[in-house]
mmCIF file of C-alpha atoms and ligand atoms in Angstrom:
data_model
loop_
_atom_site.group_PDB
_atom_site.id
_atom_site.type_symbol
_atom_site.label_atom_id
_atom_site.label_comp_id
_atom_site.label_asym_id
_atom_site.label_seq_id
_atom_site.Cartn_x
_atom_site.Cartn_y
_atom_site.Cartn_z
ATOM 1 C CA UNK A 1091 -49.246 39.242 -2.905
ATOM 2 C CA UNK A 1092 -51.525 42.660 -1.603
ATOM 3 C CA UNK A 1093 -50.462 43.941 1.985
ATOM 4 C CA UNK A 1094 -52.725 45.270 4.506
ATOM 5 C CA UNK A 1095 -52.349 47.054 7.664
ATOM 6 C CA UNK A 1096 -55.730 48.012 8.094
ATOM 7 C CA UNK A 1097 -58.542 46.094 9.264
ATOM 8 C CA UNK A 1098 -61.114 47.888 7.129
ATOM 9 C CA UNK A 1099 -58.873 47.368 3.920
ATOM 10 C CA UNK A 1100 -57.986 43.747 4.306
ATOM 11 C CA UNK A 1101 -61.891 43.188 5.144
ATOM 12 C CA UNK A 1102 -62.684 45.242 1.703
ATOM 13 C CA UNK A 1103 -59.889 43.189 -0.039
ATOM 14 C CA UNK A 1104 -60.845 39.707 0.808
ATOM 15 C CA UNK A 1105 -64.752 40.712 -0.140
ATOM 16 C CA UNK A 1106 -66.063 38.393 -2.606
ATOM 17 C CA UNK A 1107 -62.552 35.907 -2.571
ATOM 18 C CA UNK A 1108 -64.237 32.764 -2.209
ATOM 19 C CA UNK A 1109 -63.195 30.425 1.005
ATOM 20 C CA UNK A 1110 -60.611 32.210 2.626
ATOM 21 C CA UNK A 1111 -57.698 29.784 4.298
ATOM 22 C CA UNK A 1112 -55.972 31.921 7.029
ATOM 23 C CA UNK A 1113 -52.898 30.842 9.002
ATOM 24 C CA UNK A 1114 -51.772 33.804 11.726
ATOM 25 C CA UNK A 1115 -48.045 34.141 12.395
ATOM 26 C CA UNK A 1116 -45.688 36.125 14.343
ATOM 27 C CA UNK A 1117 -42.937 36.489 11.390
ATOM 28 C CA UNK A 1118 -39.304 35.769 11.022
ATOM 29 C CA UNK A 1119 -40.858 33.048 8.544
ATOM 30 C CA UNK A 1120 -38.860 29.314 8.126
ATOM 31 C CA UNK A 1121 -39.729 26.523 6.705
ATOM 32 C CA UNK A 1122 -42.291 25.392 9.156
ATOM 33 C CA UNK A 1123 -44.898 28.534 8.548
ATOM 34 C CA UNK A 1124 -43.992 28.045 4.704
ATOM 35 C CA UNK A 1125 -44.971 24.523 4.997
ATOM 36 C CA UNK A 1126 -48.485 25.879 6.574
ATOM 37 C CA UNK A 1127 -49.036 28.559 3.743
ATOM 38 C CA UNK A 1128 -48.341 25.827 1.172
ATOM 39 C CA UNK A 1129 -51.236 23.189 2.800
ATOM 40 C CA UNK A 1130 -53.352 26.292 3.486
ATOM 41 C CA UNK A 1131 -54.242 26.723 -0.405
ATOM 42 C CA UNK A 1132 -55.946 23.359 -0.339
ATOM 43 C CA UNK A 1133 -58.070 24.456 2.090
ATOM 44 C CA UNK A 1134 -59.543 27.456 0.635
ATOM 45 C CA UNK A 1135 -59.545 29.773 -2.707
ATOM 46 C CA UNK A 1136 -57.444 32.706 -0.496
ATOM 47 C CA UNK A 1137 -54.549 32.139 1.309
ATOM 48 C CA UNK A 1138 -54.769 35.059 3.906
ATOM 49 C CA UNK A 1139 -51.297 34.862 6.147
ATOM 50 C CA UNK A 1140 -50.654 37.753 9.215
ATOM 51 C CA UNK A 1141 -47.557 38.778 10.803
ATOM 52 C CA UNK A 1142 -48.322 40.372 13.963
ATOM 53 C CA UNK A 1143 -45.882 40.044 17.264
ATOM 54 C CA UNK A 1144 -48.307 40.064 19.783
ATOM 55 C CA UNK A 1145 -47.794 41.730 22.988
ATOM 56 C CA UNK A 1146 -50.369 39.923 25.540
ATOM 57 C CA UNK A 1147 -48.910 36.995 24.992
ATOM 58 C CA UNK A 1148 -45.842 37.939 26.450
ATOM 59 C CA UNK A 1149 -44.703 37.761 29.668
ATOM 60 C CA UNK A 1150 -43.041 40.852 31.301
ATOM 61 C CA UNK A 1151 -39.497 39.179 30.966
ATOM 62 C CA UNK A 1152 -39.815 37.165 28.120
ATOM 63 C CA UNK A 1153 -39.113 38.434 24.424
ATOM 64 C CA UNK A 1154 -41.017 40.597 23.102
ATOM 65 C CA UNK A 1155 -38.746 43.342 22.582
ATOM 66 C CA UNK A 1156 -35.932 41.091 20.958
ATOM 67 C CA UNK A 1157 -38.317 39.277 19.071
ATOM 68 C CA UNK A 1158 -36.781 38.645 15.246
ATOM 69 C CA UNK A 1159 -38.925 41.563 13.168
ATOM 70 C CA UNK A 1160 -37.611 40.588 9.339
ATOM 71 C CA UNK A 1161 -40.607 42.245 7.912
ATOM 72 C CA UNK A 1162 -39.308 42.019 4.034
ATOM 73 C CA UNK A 1163 -37.112 38.876 4.217
ATOM 74 C CA UNK A 1164 -41.047 37.492 5.413
ATOM 75 C CA UNK A 1165 -42.796 39.083 2.629
ATOM 76 C CA UNK A 1166 -40.421 37.857 0.318
ATOM 77 C CA UNK A 1167 -40.886 34.220 1.575
ATOM 78 C CA UNK A 1168 -44.802 34.915 1.835
ATOM 79 C CA UNK A 1169 -44.719 36.149 -1.988
ATOM 80 C CA UNK A 1170 -43.313 32.870 -2.937
ATOM 81 C CA UNK A 1171 -45.330 30.705 -1.038
ATOM 82 C CA UNK A 1172 -48.119 31.681 -3.380
ATOM 83 C CA UNK A 1173 -50.226 33.725 -0.467
ATOM 84 C CA UNK A 1174 -52.835 36.328 -1.376
ATOM 85 C CA UNK A 1175 -52.726 38.229 1.043
ATOM 86 C CA UNK A 1176 -51.203 39.812 4.216
ATOM 87 C CA UNK A 1177 -52.188 41.047 7.091
ATOM 88 C CA UNK A 1178 -49.215 43.226 8.783
ATOM 89 C CA UNK A 1179 -51.745 45.221 11.633
ATOM 90 C CA UNK A 1180 -49.137 47.839 14.124
ATOM 91 C CA UNK A 1181 -50.259 47.812 17.295
ATOM 92 C CA UNK A 1182 -52.471 50.655 16.382
ATOM 93 C CA UNK A 1183 -54.633 49.234 13.833
ATOM 94 C CA UNK A 1184 -55.038 45.632 15.879
ATOM 95 C CA UNK A 1185 -54.731 47.343 19.762
ATOM 96 C CA UNK A 1186 -56.030 51.055 19.113
ATOM 97 C CA UNK A 1187 -57.237 51.299 22.871
ATOM 98 C CA UNK A 1188 -55.846 49.249 25.710
ATOM 99 C CA UNK A 1189 -57.490 45.872 25.553
ATOM 100 C CA UNK A 1190 -59.968 45.169 28.608
ATOM 101 C CA UNK A 1191 -61.709 42.250 26.852
ATOM 102 C CA UNK A 1192 -59.824 38.627 27.222
ATOM 103 C CA UNK A 1193 -60.668 35.454 25.563
ATOM 104 C CA UNK A 1194 -60.154 33.693 28.731
ATOM 105 C CA UNK A 1195 -59.500 29.650 27.794
ATOM 106 C CA UNK A 1196 -59.987 27.434 31.133
ATOM 107 C CA UNK A 1197 -57.430 25.508 32.931
ATOM 108 C CA UNK A 1198 -55.582 23.796 30.065
ATOM 109 C CA UNK A 1199 -53.956 27.379 29.983
ATOM 110 C CA UNK A 1200 -52.532 27.041 33.357
ATOM 111 C CA UNK A 1201 -50.714 23.499 32.403
ATOM 112 C CA UNK A 1202 -47.424 22.779 30.753
ATOM 113 C CA UNK A 1203 -46.642 25.786 29.146
ATOM 114 C CA UNK A 1204 -48.874 27.948 30.396
ATOM 115 C CA UNK A 1205 -47.170 27.057 34.303
ATOM 116 C CA UNK A 1206 -44.422 28.209 33.311
ATOM 117 C CA UNK A 1207 -45.355 31.023 31.174
ATOM 118 C CA UNK A 1208 -49.111 32.564 32.757
ATOM 119 C CA UNK A 1209 -51.268 35.047 30.719
ATOM 120 C CA UNK A 1210 -49.404 33.526 27.665
ATOM 121 C CA UNK A 1211 -52.804 31.360 26.410
ATOM 122 C CA UNK A 1212 -55.146 34.335 27.189
ATOM 123 C CA UNK A 1213 -52.979 36.070 25.124
ATOM 124 C CA UNK A 1214 -53.223 34.478 22.498
ATOM 125 C CA UNK A 1215 -56.975 33.195 22.311
ATOM 126 C CA UNK A 1216 -57.270 37.000 22.441
ATOM 127 C CA UNK A 1217 -55.135 37.969 19.619
ATOM 128 C CA UNK A 1218 -56.222 35.001 17.705
ATOM 129 C CA UNK A 1219 -60.119 35.381 18.004
ATOM 130 C CA UNK A 1220 -59.692 39.127 16.870
ATOM 131 C CA UNK A 1221 -57.599 37.885 13.811
ATOM 132 C CA UNK A 1222 -60.039 35.998 13.310
ATOM 133 C CA UNK A 1223 -62.743 38.152 13.270
ATOM 134 C CA UNK A 1224 -60.725 40.737 11.154
ATOM 135 C CA UNK A 1225 -59.918 37.921 8.005
ATOM 136 C CA UNK A 1226 -62.871 36.367 9.055
ATOM 137 C CA UNK A 1227 -61.639 33.055 7.389
ATOM 138 C CA UNK A 1228 -64.106 29.658 6.904
ATOM 139 C CA UNK A 1229 -60.341 27.723 7.788
ATOM 140 C CA UNK A 1230 -57.216 28.729 9.695
ATOM 141 C CA UNK A 1231 -53.973 26.300 10.530
ATOM 142 C CA UNK A 1232 -52.008 26.210 12.808
ATOM 143 C CA UNK A 1233 -48.455 24.052 13.486
ATOM 144 C CA UNK A 1234 -48.771 21.485 15.770
ATOM 145 C CA UNK A 1235 -44.903 22.340 17.362
ATOM 146 C CA UNK A 1236 -47.151 24.313 19.470
ATOM 147 C CA UNK A 1237 -49.553 21.313 20.685
ATOM 148 C CA UNK A 1238 -51.660 23.647 23.542
ATOM 149 C CA UNK A 1239 -52.050 26.416 22.070
ATOM 150 C CA UNK A 1240 -53.639 23.969 18.848
ATOM 151 C CA UNK A 1241 -55.457 22.537 21.012
ATOM 152 C CA UNK A 1242 -56.696 25.235 22.975
ATOM 153 C CA UNK A 1243 -57.464 27.335 19.381
ATOM 154 C CA UNK A 1244 -59.524 24.050 18.461
ATOM 155 C CA UNK A 1245 -61.671 24.169 21.894
ATOM 156 C CA UNK A 1246 -62.470 27.899 21.644
ATOM 157 C CA UNK A 1247 -63.441 27.574 17.814
ATOM 158 C CA UNK A 1248 -65.890 24.381 18.444
ATOM 159 C CA UNK A 1249 -67.115 26.258 21.900
ATOM 160 C CA UNK A 1250 -67.745 29.384 20.576
ATOM 161 C CA UNK A 1251 -69.285 27.868 17.519
ATOM 162 C CA UNK A 1252 -66.783 29.569 15.103
ATOM 163 C CA UNK A 1253 -67.409 28.609 11.343
ATOM 164 C CA UNK A 1254 -64.031 28.093 10.538
ATOM 165 C CA UNK A 1255 -61.761 24.471 10.611
ATOM 166 C CA UNK A 1256 -58.693 24.555 12.722
ATOM 167 C CA UNK A 1257 -56.559 22.544 10.905
ATOM 168 C CA UNK A 1258 -53.002 21.366 12.754
ATOM 169 C CA UNK A 1259 -50.108 21.184 10.392
ATOM 170 C CA UNK A 1260 -47.009 18.975 11.398
ATOM 171 C CA UNK A 1261 -44.101 20.617 13.163
ATOM 172 C CA UNK A 1262 -41.150 20.711 9.844
ATOM 173 C CA UNK A 1263 -37.973 19.599 11.216
ATOM 174 C CA UNK A 1264 -33.626 19.965 10.379
ATOM 175 C CA UNK A 1265 -31.941 17.617 9.347
ATOM 176 C CA UNK A 1266 -30.683 16.415 12.967
ATOM 177 C CA UNK A 1267 -34.308 16.493 14.143
ATOM 178 C CA UNK A 1268 -34.784 20.185 15.763
ATOM 179 C CA UNK A 1269 -38.193 21.177 15.184
ATOM 180 C CA UNK A 1270 -37.896 24.382 13.492
ATOM 181 C CA UNK A 1271 -38.922 27.767 15.546
ATOM 182 C CA UNK A 1272 -38.584 31.425 15.327
ATOM 183 C CA UNK A 1273 -36.074 31.106 18.730
ATOM 184 C CA UNK A 1274 -33.586 28.824 16.560
ATOM 185 C CA UNK A 1275 -32.551 31.839 15.701
ATOM 186 C CA UNK A 1276 -30.676 33.247 19.688
ATOM 187 C CA UNK A 1277 -28.879 29.689 19.808
ATOM 188 C CA UNK A 1278 -25.197 30.150 19.704
ATOM 189 C CA UNK A 1279 -23.259 26.991 17.783
ATOM 190 C CA UNK A 1280 -22.775 24.969 20.572
ATOM 191 C CA UNK A 1281 -26.375 25.553 21.367
ATOM 192 C CA UNK A 1282 -27.412 24.422 17.979
ATOM 193 C CA UNK A 1283 -25.593 21.379 17.836
ATOM 194 C CA UNK A 1284 -27.267 20.706 21.452
ATOM 195 C CA UNK A 1285 -30.544 21.121 20.391
ATOM 196 C CA UNK A 1286 -32.056 18.488 18.608
ATOM 197 C CA UNK A 1287 -31.056 16.031 22.069
ATOM 198 C CA UNK A 1288 -34.918 18.139 22.615
ATOM 199 C CA UNK A 1289 -36.351 15.655 20.191
ATOM 200 C CA UNK A 1290 -33.924 12.763 21.119
ATOM 201 C CA UNK A 1291 -35.399 12.642 24.334
ATOM 202 C CA UNK A 1292 -38.567 12.358 23.098
ATOM 203 C CA UNK A 1293 -38.215 9.800 20.872
ATOM 204 C CA UNK A 1294 -35.994 8.186 23.544
ATOM 205 C CA UNK A 1295 -39.100 8.436 25.672
ATOM 206 C CA UNK A 1296 -42.133 7.249 22.477
ATOM 207 C CA UNK A 1297 -40.080 4.207 21.372
ATOM 208 C CA UNK A 1298 -39.695 3.150 25.647
ATOM 209 C CA UNK A 1299 -43.455 3.043 25.782
ATOM 210 C CA UNK A 1300 -44.004 1.382 22.329
ATOM 211 C CA UNK A 1301 -41.439 -1.206 23.927
ATOM 212 C CA UNK A 1302 -43.892 -1.695 26.824
ATOM 213 C CA UNK A 1303 -42.746 0.040 29.435
ATOM 214 C CA UNK A 1304 -45.731 1.432 31.583
ATOM 215 C CA UNK A 1305 -44.028 4.096 34.635
ATOM 216 C CA UNK A 1306 -44.870 7.102 32.754
ATOM 217 C CA UNK A 1307 -43.959 9.000 35.884
ATOM 218 C CA UNK A 1308 -40.519 7.206 35.817
ATOM 219 C CA UNK A 1309 -40.170 8.184 31.707
ATOM 220 C CA UNK A 1310 -40.843 11.667 33.034
ATOM 221 C CA UNK A 1311 -38.490 12.063 35.254
ATOM 222 C CA UNK A 1312 -35.653 10.417 33.616
ATOM 223 C CA UNK A 1313 -35.380 12.626 30.178
ATOM 224 C CA UNK A 1314 -35.753 15.374 32.472
ATOM 225 C CA UNK A 1315 -31.946 14.131 34.016
ATOM 226 C CA UNK A 1316 -30.730 13.516 30.928
ATOM 227 C CA UNK A 1317 -31.374 16.796 29.884
ATOM 228 C CA UNK A 1318 -30.227 18.432 33.215
ATOM 229 C CA UNK A 1319 -27.759 16.705 32.817
ATOM 230 C CA UNK A 1320 -26.416 17.809 29.765
ATOM 231 C CA UNK A 1321 -27.064 21.569 30.744
ATOM 232 C CA UNK A 1322 -30.116 22.172 29.859
ATOM 233 C CA UNK A 1323 -32.695 23.710 32.851
ATOM 234 C CA UNK A 1324 -35.936 22.125 31.576
ATOM 235 C CA UNK A 1325 -39.287 22.790 32.953
ATOM 236 C CA UNK A 1326 -41.466 19.707 32.085
ATOM 237 C CA UNK A 1327 -40.989 16.404 30.520
ATOM 238 C CA UNK A 1328 -44.815 15.361 30.201
ATOM 239 C CA UNK A 1329 -46.477 12.859 29.333
ATOM 240 C CA UNK A 1330 -50.273 13.702 28.357
ATOM 241 C CA UNK A 1331 -53.851 12.069 26.457
ATOM 242 C CA UNK A 1332 -53.473 13.439 22.688
ATOM 243 C CA UNK A 1333 -57.425 14.516 23.849
ATOM 244 C CA UNK A 1334 -57.231 16.798 26.487
ATOM 245 C CA UNK A 1335 -53.734 17.047 27.729
ATOM 246 C CA UNK A 1336 -54.466 14.976 30.895
ATOM 247 C CA UNK A 1337 -52.435 13.118 32.807
ATOM 248 C CA UNK A 1338 -53.384 9.590 31.041
ATOM 249 C CA UNK A 1339 -54.142 6.920 33.708
ATOM 250 C CA UNK A 1340 -52.833 4.273 31.656
ATOM 251 C CA UNK A 1341 -51.072 3.941 28.285
ATOM 252 C CA UNK A 1342 -53.344 3.053 25.915
ATOM 253 C CA UNK A 1343 -55.164 5.703 25.164
ATOM 254 C CA UNK A 1344 -53.848 7.976 22.565
ATOM 255 C CA UNK A 1345 -50.764 9.778 24.031
ATOM 256 C CA UNK A 1346 -48.578 12.994 23.301
ATOM 257 C CA UNK A 1347 -45.020 13.601 24.916
ATOM 258 C CA UNK A 1348 -44.329 17.408 25.568
ATOM 259 C CA UNK A 1349 -41.378 19.137 26.261
ATOM 260 C CA UNK A 1350 -40.101 22.445 27.428
ATOM 261 C CA UNK A 1351 -36.431 23.435 28.177
ATOM 262 C CA UNK A 1352 -34.083 25.805 28.002
ATOM 263 C CA UNK A 1353 -30.784 25.936 26.425
ATOM 264 C CA UNK A 1354 -28.912 29.214 27.561
ATOM 265 C CA UNK A 1355 -31.291 32.350 27.661
ATOM 266 C CA UNK A 1356 -33.039 30.278 24.640
ATOM 267 C CA UNK A 1357 -36.159 28.491 26.234
ATOM 268 C CA UNK A 1358 -37.331 25.321 23.273
ATOM 269 C CA UNK A 1359 -40.601 23.140 22.998
ATOM 270 C CA UNK A 1360 -41.427 20.278 21.115
ATOM 271 C CA UNK A 1361 -43.451 17.196 21.327
ATOM 272 C CA UNK A 1362 -43.923 13.770 19.929
ATOM 273 C CA UNK A 1363 -47.344 12.041 19.231
ATOM 274 C CA UNK A 1364 -47.001 8.142 20.819
HETATM 275 O O1 LIG B 762 -48.233 30.524 17.002
HETATM 276 C C1 LIG B 762 -47.305 31.702 17.364
HETATM 277 O O2 LIG B 762 -47.053 32.496 15.805
HETATM 278 C C2 LIG B 762 -48.297 33.125 17.393
HETATM 279 O O3 LIG B 762 -48.865 32.143 18.908
HETATM 280 C C3 LIG B 762 -49.890 33.489 16.909
HETATM 281 C C4 LIG B 762 -51.281 31.970 17.027
HETATM 282 C C5 LIG B 762 -49.311 33.886 15.282
HETATM 283 C C6 LIG B 762 -50.614 34.339 17.894
HETATM 284 O O4 LIG B 762 -50.032 36.062 18.068
#
């Protein structure tokens, strides 16, 4: 696996490498990332991953400084997964001067996670746009666990006419249902045992809708109360339309239930399509 940090070196390395497929990450890789790397192979000739912890998408009180950096272990996993090229820019490579131009997503950036993480999706869209310009892929893969992020990037690619197919990868889960996430590493043993409750609540909600329940606000409230009774601090449990994350006016359109809740100091997100 080739590793490049300078944009010019990366571009030279990708010259005439056929169809390039790209998986951006912030490192601290787990089986969910590796599954995206393996799926990537079906979408191109050269698989490129990136590792870059993007300061722009972290709020002032978020975990930028303590975000786990595990570069050597990540490289070993990427090489074992058959990744051809790793782009691992430093901050000086990607932000050699203060970033003053941004990609500003529309109102969808202010709902759900955006309501609780102001500026987050602007930071994500900006870095992903910039990484796309560096790598110039024909396809890019993003995990469905970050459902709103995937939708914002898909809409961005369509509206800006980027010649990049955006592919969503299914969420990879531990045996007890917990969605794999770099942030799971922050959980204590007790919190880790409790964490699968989030997915259980989403399953309960899905089963209720499949079973004929139609009062969505009540289902959201009950799931929130159930989490909070178990010691969580819930930002939201929301049932939305898959197409645009708008509030549905019934249960006939394809839906997705999304949740974000804090267990101790760790904020977990998850979702389930209905
Ligand atoms: O999902 C992530 O890991 C990040 O938001 C991304 C897409 C790599 C942008 O920094």
